[in-house]
């Protein structure tokens, strides 16, 4: 395992040709956006933000935009036949289509990435309404997933041109989720390094951490992972691929049910993971179970932490550390019927990176679920 500390990445003197201000939004193609919006509001504490659909002049789809702090989700459903969104859902089930990145100049972002070999998804397009102008462009990444570059410095509307403010009298309280910490992609056999190269060459990212199949394996299955980070560390995209084992890797199970490569999980940051996860569990969000033996040696591994062990153990929250501090994290169960997308909740206390301590425990927890589904 090789690591570069987050500070080394942040202090990298090379000029960033793709300066990213962070994740702008995540768009999901889902079977029923109206119900999905209600689920994410009720269970996760998002608020209504904006809407586009037949009432706003969009004929073939509806999109609900919800927000919690700096975390913005767009939930989109087709309402007509012969529609590319319907095809996407038929093939993949509910899943992430767009990882949108906030930039200062979307035209330049498109030019810099496509000239380095990025495949264009959307040429720079200016869109406007009474609140001003936004520019959007985009490139393809793994599977049918895309990155959109969003330039909104001259726009003051609720979300983007074409969307109307969505006001609702139903506003469940926040659960303390703040922003996207990282977003993980599952890719096919021997494809991890292909996509590592893509993020390095096309988007100027750096490989800050590598887990090989010896780091993450059980008696039965294995996976490999490389963490890619942009220059300022605001955007991190770990890439997983399956590794050989006696039985089927969890990445293979994903690839089988998603019918291809795609987003495996989105990690959502909080400043108080005990409160956030406690509230999410009260609202019915299900998390992976961690065996109590995990907590027996946790202090030997990470040393002192500010939190009491009891609530962490009760909620199933894991603790890990790097050179700069520690982090607390937990994985949800899949958010739809297919064993594909799930969320991670993460609180960083100094730690800017990841270490392999938790990866093994999480891997084993995922494998127990996989076995229960008969897919191991
Ligand atoms: Fe993660």
PDB file of N, CA and C in Angstrom, residues 278-323:
ATOM      1  N   UNK A 278     -27.805   7.890  14.433  1.00  0.00           N
ATOM      2  CA  UNK A 278     -28.917   7.599  15.352  1.00  0.00           C
ATOM      3  C   UNK A 278     -30.234   8.063  14.751  1.00  0.00           C
ATOM      4  N   UNK A 279     -30.234   9.287  14.207  1.00  0.00           N
ATOM      5  CA  UNK A 279     -31.448   9.839  13.610  1.00  0.00           C
ATOM      6  C   UNK A 279     -31.848   9.074  12.343  1.00  0.00           C
ATOM      7  N   UNK A 280     -30.872   8.732  11.519  1.00  0.00           N
ATOM      8  CA  UNK A 280     -31.172   7.972  10.293  1.00  0.00           C
ATOM      9  C   UNK A 280     -31.790   6.621  10.653  1.00  0.00           C
ATOM     10  N   UNK A 281     -31.252   5.965  11.683  1.00  0.00           N
ATOM     11  CA  UNK A 281     -31.806   4.663  12.088  1.00  0.00           C
ATOM     12  C   UNK A 281     -33.226   4.820  12.616  1.00  0.00           C
ATOM     13  N   UNK A 282     -33.468   5.900  13.382  1.00  0.00           N
ATOM     14  CA  UNK A 282     -34.843   6.142  13.871  1.00  0.00           C
ATOM     15  C   UNK A 282     -35.801   6.338  12.709  1.00  0.00           C
ATOM     16  N   UNK A 283     -35.279   6.884  11.597  1.00  0.00           N
ATOM     17  CA  UNK A 283     -36.139   7.129  10.426  1.00  0.00           C
ATOM     18  C   UNK A 283     -36.196   5.937   9.476  1.00  0.00           C
ATOM     19  N   UNK A 284     -35.589   4.813   9.880  1.00  0.00           N
ATOM     20  CA  UNK A 284     -35.748   3.578   9.103  1.00  0.00           C
ATOM     21  C   UNK A 284     -34.630   3.258   8.136  1.00  0.00           C
ATOM     22  N   UNK A 285     -33.548   4.062   8.132  1.00  0.00           N
ATOM     23  CA  UNK A 285     -32.425   3.745   7.240  1.00  0.00           C
ATOM     24  C   UNK A 285     -31.662   2.564   7.848  1.00  0.00           C
ATOM     25  N   UNK A 286     -31.380   1.557   7.026  1.00  0.00           N
ATOM     26  CA  UNK A 286     -30.711   0.346   7.515  1.00  0.00           C
ATOM     27  C   UNK A 286     -29.224   0.375   7.186  1.00  0.00           C
ATOM     28  N   UNK A 287     -28.417  -0.074   8.149  1.00  0.00           N
ATOM     29  CA  UNK A 287     -26.958  -0.082   7.990  1.00  0.00           C
ATOM     30  C   UNK A 287     -26.413  -1.497   8.129  1.00  0.00           C
ATOM     31  N   UNK A 288     -25.207  -1.701   7.606  1.00  0.00           N
ATOM     32  CA  UNK A 288     -24.545  -3.000   7.753  1.00  0.00           C
ATOM     33  C   UNK A 288     -24.228  -3.246   9.222  1.00  0.00           C
ATOM     34  N   UNK A 289     -24.359  -4.498   9.631  1.00  0.00           N
ATOM     35  CA  UNK A 289     -24.072  -4.870  11.030  1.00  0.00           C
ATOM     36  C   UNK A 289     -22.586  -5.231  11.166  1.00  0.00           C
ATOM     37  N   UNK A 290     -21.992  -4.731  12.237  1.00  0.00           N
ATOM     38  CA  UNK A 290     -20.577  -5.003  12.501  1.00  0.00           C
ATOM     39  C   UNK A 290     -20.488  -5.904  13.731  1.00  0.00           C
ATOM     40  N   UNK A 291     -19.715  -7.003  13.683  1.00  0.00           N
ATOM     41  CA  UNK A 291     -19.628  -7.896  14.848  1.00  0.00           C
ATOM     42  C   UNK A 291     -18.988  -7.189  16.043  1.00  0.00           C
ATOM     43  N   UNK A 292     -19.442  -7.530  17.267  1.00  0.00           N
ATOM     44  CA  UNK A 292     -18.946  -6.808  18.449  1.00  0.00           C
ATOM     45  C   UNK A 292     -17.451  -7.041  18.658  1.00  0.00           C
ATOM     46  N   UNK A 293     -16.912  -8.133  18.076  1.00  0.00           N
ATOM     47  CA  UNK A 293     -15.468  -8.387  18.201  1.00  0.00           C
ATOM     48  C   UNK A 293     -14.635  -7.259  17.590  1.00  0.00           C
ATOM     49  N   UNK A 294     -15.217  -6.535  16.618  1.00  0.00           N
ATOM     50  CA  UNK A 294     -14.508  -5.412  15.983  1.00  0.00           C
ATOM     51  C   UNK A 294     -14.089  -4.385  17.037  1.00  0.00           C
ATOM     52  N   UNK A 295     -14.954  -4.192  18.065  1.00  0.00           N
ATOM     53  CA  UNK A 295     -14.709  -3.111  19.038  1.00  0.00           C
ATOM     54  C   UNK A 295     -13.716  -3.500  20.137  1.00  0.00           C
ATOM     55  N   UNK A 296     -13.396  -4.806  20.226  1.00  0.00           N
ATOM     56  CA  UNK A 296     -12.486  -5.247  21.287  1.00  0.00           C
ATOM     57  C   UNK A 296     -11.092  -4.645  21.136  1.00  0.00           C
ATOM     58  N   UNK A 297     -10.642  -4.528  19.878  1.00  0.00           N
ATOM     59  CA  UNK A 297      -9.273  -4.065  19.669  1.00  0.00           C
ATOM     60  C   UNK A 297      -9.188  -2.675  19.045  1.00  0.00           C
ATOM     61  N   UNK A 298     -10.319  -1.982  19.031  1.00  0.00           N
ATOM     62  CA  UNK A 298     -10.337  -0.725  18.276  1.00  0.00           C
ATOM     63  C   UNK A 298      -9.361   0.316  18.845  1.00  0.00           C
ATOM     64  N   UNK A 299      -9.269   0.415  20.181  1.00  0.00           N
ATOM     65  CA  UNK A 299      -8.371   1.423  20.766  1.00  0.00           C
ATOM     66  C   UNK A 299      -6.899   1.065  20.568  1.00  0.00           C
ATOM     67  N   UNK A 300      -6.590  -0.259  20.521  1.00  0.00           N
ATOM     68  CA  UNK A 300      -5.207  -0.675  20.240  1.00  0.00           C
ATOM     69  C   UNK A 300      -4.797  -0.147  18.868  1.00  0.00           C
ATOM     70  N   UNK A 301      -5.747  -0.134  17.958  1.00  0.00           N
ATOM     71  CA  UNK A 301      -5.450   0.228  16.582  1.00  0.00           C
ATOM     72  C   UNK A 301      -5.416   1.749  16.377  1.00  0.00           C
ATOM     73  N   UNK A 302      -6.387   2.465  16.976  1.00  0.00           N
ATOM     74  CA  UNK A 302      -6.483   3.907  16.678  1.00  0.00           C
ATOM     75  C   UNK A 302      -6.073   4.815  17.831  1.00  0.00           C
ATOM     76  N   UNK A 303      -5.849   4.268  19.029  1.00  0.00           N
ATOM     77  CA  UNK A 303      -5.486   5.121  20.160  1.00  0.00           C
ATOM     78  C   UNK A 303      -6.697   5.874  20.692  1.00  0.00           C
ATOM     79  N   UNK A 304      -6.465   7.050  21.303  1.00  0.00           N
ATOM     80  CA  UNK A 304      -7.553   7.812  21.925  1.00  0.00           C
ATOM     81  C   UNK A 304      -8.477   8.433  20.884  1.00  0.00           C
ATOM     82  N   UNK A 305      -9.788   8.381  21.146  1.00  0.00           N
ATOM     83  CA  UNK A 305     -10.743   9.153  20.339  1.00  0.00           C
ATOM     84  C   UNK A 305     -11.671   9.896  21.297  1.00  0.00           C
ATOM     85  N   UNK A 306     -12.298  10.976  20.792  1.00  0.00           N
ATOM     86  CA  UNK A 306     -13.155  11.808  21.655  1.00  0.00           C
ATOM     87  C   UNK A 306     -14.464  11.118  22.023  1.00  0.00           C
ATOM     88  N   UNK A 307     -14.927  10.187  21.168  1.00  0.00           N
ATOM     89  CA  UNK A 307     -16.236   9.587  21.358  1.00  0.00           C
ATOM     90  C   UNK A 307     -16.189   8.421  22.347  1.00  0.00           C
ATOM     91  N   UNK A 308     -17.331   8.164  23.010  1.00  0.00           N
ATOM     92  CA  UNK A 308     -17.465   6.953  23.822  1.00  0.00           C
ATOM     93  C   UNK A 308     -17.649   5.771  22.893  1.00  0.00           C
ATOM     94  N   UNK A 309     -17.128   4.635  23.326  1.00  0.00           N
ATOM     95  CA  UNK A 309     -17.221   3.438  22.482  1.00  0.00           C
ATOM     96  C   UNK A 309     -18.658   2.914  22.397  1.00  0.00           C
ATOM     97  N   UNK A 310     -19.408   3.071  23.510  1.00  0.00           N
ATOM     98  CA  UNK A 310     -20.751   2.471  23.586  1.00  0.00           C
ATOM     99  C   UNK A 310     -21.684   2.884  22.448  1.00  0.00           C
ATOM    100  N   UNK A 311     -21.890   4.212  22.238  1.00  0.00           N
ATOM    101  CA  UNK A 311     -22.784   4.580  21.131  1.00  0.00           C
ATOM    102  C   UNK A 311     -22.238   4.157  19.764  1.00  0.00           C
ATOM    103  N   UNK A 312     -20.923   4.162  19.613  1.00  0.00           N
ATOM    104  CA  UNK A 312     -20.350   3.730  18.325  1.00  0.00           C
ATOM    105  C   UNK A 312     -20.684   2.265  18.084  1.00  0.00           C
ATOM    106  N   UNK A 313     -20.514   1.453  19.134  1.00  0.00           N
ATOM    107  CA  UNK A 313     -20.774   0.021  19.031  1.00  0.00           C
ATOM    108  C   UNK A 313     -22.263  -0.246  18.811  1.00  0.00           C
ATOM    109  N   UNK A 314     -23.108   0.511  19.538  1.00  0.00           N
ATOM    110  CA  UNK A 314     -24.560   0.318  19.412  1.00  0.00           C
ATOM    111  C   UNK A 314     -25.025   0.613  17.982  1.00  0.00           C
ATOM    112  N   UNK A 315     -24.445   1.658  17.383  1.00  0.00           N
ATOM    113  CA  UNK A 315     -24.866   2.059  16.039  1.00  0.00           C
ATOM    114  C   UNK A 315     -24.106   1.301  14.949  1.00  0.00           C
ATOM    115  N   UNK A 316     -22.987   0.666  15.298  1.00  0.00           N
ATOM    116  CA  UNK A 316     -22.192  -0.066  14.299  1.00  0.00           C
ATOM    117  C   UNK A 316     -21.233   0.823  13.527  1.00  0.00           C
ATOM    118  N   UNK A 317     -20.792   1.921  14.151  1.00  0.00           N
ATOM    119  CA  UNK A 317     -19.884   2.872  13.478  1.00  0.00           C
ATOM    120  C   UNK A 317     -18.437   2.389  13.620  1.00  0.00           C
ATOM    121  N   UNK A 318     -17.679   2.467  12.529  1.00  0.00           N
ATOM    122  CA  UNK A 318     -16.283   2.020  12.516  1.00  0.00           C
ATOM    123  C   UNK A 318     -15.331   3.199  12.726  1.00  0.00           C
ATOM    124  N   UNK A 319     -14.154   2.898  13.262  1.00  0.00           N
ATOM    125  CA  UNK A 319     -13.144   3.930  13.542  1.00  0.00           C
ATOM    126  C   UNK A 319     -11.854   3.554  12.828  1.00  0.00           C
ATOM    127  N   UNK A 320     -11.218   4.536  12.191  1.00  0.00           N
ATOM    128  CA  UNK A 320      -9.946   4.269  11.515  1.00  0.00           C
ATOM    129  C   UNK A 320      -9.087   5.530  11.639  1.00  0.00           C
ATOM    130  N   UNK A 321      -7.791   5.384  11.394  1.00  0.00           N
ATOM    131  CA  UNK A 321      -6.951   6.582  11.499  1.00  0.00           C
ATOM    132  C   UNK A 321      -5.937   6.635  10.363  1.00  0.00           C
ATOM    133  N   UNK A 322      -5.439   7.855  10.113  1.00  0.00           N
ATOM    134  CA  UNK A 322      -4.278   7.999   9.233  1.00  0.00           C
ATOM    135  C   UNK A 322      -3.243   8.836   9.978  1.00  0.00           C
ATOM    136  N   UNK A 323      -2.236   9.365   9.287  1.00  0.00           N
ATOM    137  CA  UNK A 323      -1.172  10.096   9.974  1.00  0.00           C
ATOM    138  C   UNK A 323      -1.664  11.402  10.604  1.00  0.00           C
TER     139      UNK A 323
END
